[in-house]
Amino acid sequence: MVTKNLAIREEVYRKLSEAKTEGESFSDVIQKLLEKR
């Protein structure tokens, strides 16, 4: 797996963290949100 570092605002981090469920990674959350577009 390739990893990349992203700089995000604190507010965005909090929202992603709130959207995350147990066992889910930030990548999972971002992918889920992008698929809803």
mmCIF file of N, CA and C in Angstrom:
data_model
loop_
_atom_site.group_PDB
_atom_site.id
_atom_site.type_symbol
_atom_site.label_atom_id
_atom_site.label_comp_id
_atom_site.label_asym_id
_atom_site.label_seq_id
_atom_site.Cartn_x
_atom_site.Cartn_y
_atom_site.Cartn_z
ATOM 1 N N MET A 1 0.849 -1.177 0.000
ATOM 2 C CA MET A 1 0.000 0.000 0.000
ATOM 3 C C MET A 1 0.896 1.242 0.000
ATOM 4 N N VAL A 2 0.577 2.177 -0.863
ATOM 5 C CA VAL A 2 1.285 3.450 -0.921
ATOM 6 C C VAL A 2 0.602 4.411 0.037
ATOM 7 N N THR A 3 1.377 5.181 0.763
ATOM 8 C CA THR A 3 0.798 6.180 1.661
ATOM 9 C C THR A 3 1.226 7.569 1.218
ATOM 10 N N LYS A 4 0.372 8.535 1.450
ATOM 11 C CA LYS A 4 0.624 9.944 1.143
ATOM 12 C C LYS A 4 0.228 10.761 2.359
ATOM 13 N N ASN A 5 0.947 11.833 2.592
ATOM 14 C CA ASN A 5 0.603 12.754 3.675
ATOM 15 C C ASN A 5 -0.166 13.929 3.090
ATOM 16 N N LEU A 6 -1.257 14.290 3.744
ATOM 17 C CA LEU A 6 -2.069 15.421 3.318
ATOM 18 C C LEU A 6 -2.145 16.431 4.446
ATOM 19 N N ALA A 7 -2.073 17.701 4.096
ATOM 20 C CA ALA A 7 -2.273 18.758 5.078
ATOM 21 C C ALA A 7 -3.734 19.179 5.002
ATOM 22 N N ILE A 8 -4.441 19.099 6.125
ATOM 23 C CA ILE A 8 -5.844 19.501 6.169
ATOM 24 C C ILE A 8 -6.057 20.422 7.362
ATOM 25 N N ARG A 9 -7.080 21.252 7.248
ATOM 26 C CA ARG A 9 -7.398 22.161 8.354
ATOM 27 C C ARG A 9 -7.933 21.357 9.541
ATOM 28 N N GLU A 10 -7.763 21.915 10.719
ATOM 29 C CA GLU A 10 -8.223 21.264 11.950
ATOM 30 C C GLU A 10 -9.718 20.961 11.885
ATOM 31 N N GLU A 11 -10.499 21.890 11.347
ATOM 32 C CA GLU A 11 -11.947 21.706 11.231
ATOM 33 C C GLU A 11 -12.278 20.493 10.359
ATOM 34 N N VAL A 12 -11.552 20.324 9.261
ATOM 35 C CA VAL A 12 -11.770 19.192 8.359
ATOM 36 C C VAL A 12 -11.394 17.892 9.064
ATOM 37 N N TYR A 13 -10.300 17.904 9.804
ATOM 38 C CA TYR A 13 -9.882 16.718 10.559
ATOM 39 C C TYR A 13 -10.972 16.298 11.546
ATOM 40 N N ARG A 14 -11.534 17.268 12.254
ATOM 41 C CA ARG A 14 -12.592 16.964 13.230
ATOM 42 C C ARG A 14 -13.804 16.342 12.545
ATOM 43 N N LYS A 15 -14.186 16.897 11.398
ATOM 44 C CA LYS A 15 -15.352 16.364 10.681
ATOM 45 C C LYS A 15 -15.094 14.953 10.175
ATOM 46 N N LEU A 16 -13.900 14.702 9.653
ATOM 47 C CA LEU A 16 -13.559 13.353 9.198
ATOM 48 C C LEU A 16 -13.552 12.386 10.375
ATOM 49 N N SER A 17 -12.995 12.834 11.484
ATOM 50 C CA SER A 17 -12.921 11.999 12.677
ATOM 51 C C SER A 17 -14.324 11.653 13.188
ATOM 52 N N GLU A 18 -15.246 12.611 13.127
ATOM 53 C CA GLU A 18 -16.623 12.372 13.562
ATOM 54 C C GLU A 18 -17.343 11.412 12.619
ATOM 55 N N ALA A 19 -16.981 11.437 11.336
ATOM 56 C CA ALA A 19 -17.628 10.577 10.340
ATOM 57 C C ALA A 19 -17.103 9.145 10.400
ATOM 58 N N LYS A 20 -15.961 8.959 11.048
ATOM 59 C CA LYS A 20 -15.301 7.660 11.124
ATOM 60 C C LYS A 20 -16.023 6.750 12.115
ATOM 61 N N THR A 21 -16.225 5.500 11.714
ATOM 62 C CA THR A 21 -16.795 4.519 12.629
ATOM 63 C C THR A 21 -15.674 3.617 13.139
ATOM 64 N N GLU A 22 -15.966 2.840 14.159
ATOM 65 C CA GLU A 22 -14.957 1.958 14.746
ATOM 66 C C GLU A 22 -14.427 0.993 13.687
ATOM 67 N N GLY A 23 -13.120 0.893 13.595
ATOM 68 C CA GLY A 23 -12.487 -0.007 12.639
ATOM 69 C C GLY A 23 -12.309 0.593 11.260
ATOM 70 N N GLU A 24 -12.801 1.804 11.054
ATOM 71 C CA GLU A 24 -12.717 2.460 9.751
ATOM 72 C C GLU A 24 -11.514 3.408 9.742
ATOM 73 N N SER A 25 -10.784 3.426 8.642
ATOM 74 C CA SER A 25 -9.644 4.329 8.519
ATOM 75 C C SER A 25 -10.094 5.656 7.916
ATOM 76 N N PHE A 26 -9.231 6.662 7.996
ATOM 77 C CA PHE A 26 -9.540 7.935 7.355
ATOM 78 C C PHE A 26 -9.668 7.741 5.845
ATOM 79 N N SER A 27 -8.862 6.866 5.275
ATOM 80 C CA SER A 27 -8.973 6.568 3.839
ATOM 81 C C SER A 27 -10.352 6.005 3.511
ATOM 82 N N ASP A 28 -10.860 5.140 4.375
ATOM 83 C CA ASP A 28 -12.199 4.572 4.173
ATOM 84 C C ASP A 28 -13.258 5.675 4.166
ATOM 85 N N VAL A 29 -13.139 6.606 5.107
ATOM 86 C CA VAL A 29 -14.110 7.700 5.213
ATOM 87 C C VAL A 29 -14.052 8.581 3.970
ATOM 88 N N ILE A 30 -12.854 8.941 3.553
ATOM 89 C CA ILE A 30 -12.697 9.798 2.374
ATOM 90 C C ILE A 30 -13.244 9.101 1.138
ATOM 91 N N GLN A 31 -12.937 7.829 0.981
ATOM 92 C CA GLN A 31 -13.432 7.079 -0.176
ATOM 93 C C GLN A 31 -14.957 7.026 -0.176
ATOM 94 N N LYS A 32 -15.541 6.766 0.987
ATOM 95 C CA LYS A 32 -17.000 6.699 1.108
ATOM 96 C C LYS A 32 -17.630 8.043 0.722
ATOM 97 N N LEU A 33 -17.039 9.140 1.189
ATOM 98 C CA LEU A 33 -17.569 10.462 0.867
ATOM 99 C C LEU A 33 -17.428 10.780 -0.615
ATOM 100 N N LEU A 34 -16.319 10.385 -1.214
ATOM 101 C CA LEU A 34 -16.116 10.644 -2.638
ATOM 102 C C LEU A 34 -17.074 9.832 -3.499
ATOM 103 N N GLU A 35 -17.398 8.629 -3.082
ATOM 104 C CA GLU A 35 -18.318 7.783 -3.846
ATOM 105 C C GLU A 35 -19.740 8.330 -3.831
ATOM 106 N N LYS A 36 -20.068 9.132 -2.823
ATOM 107 C CA LYS A 36 -21.402 9.725 -2.732
ATOM 108 C C LYS A 36 -21.559 10.912 -3.680
ATOM 109 N N ARG A 37 -20.475 11.394 -4.251
ATOM 110 C CA ARG A 37 -20.511 12.579 -5.120
ATOM 111 C C ARG A 37 -21.195 12.318 -6.397
#
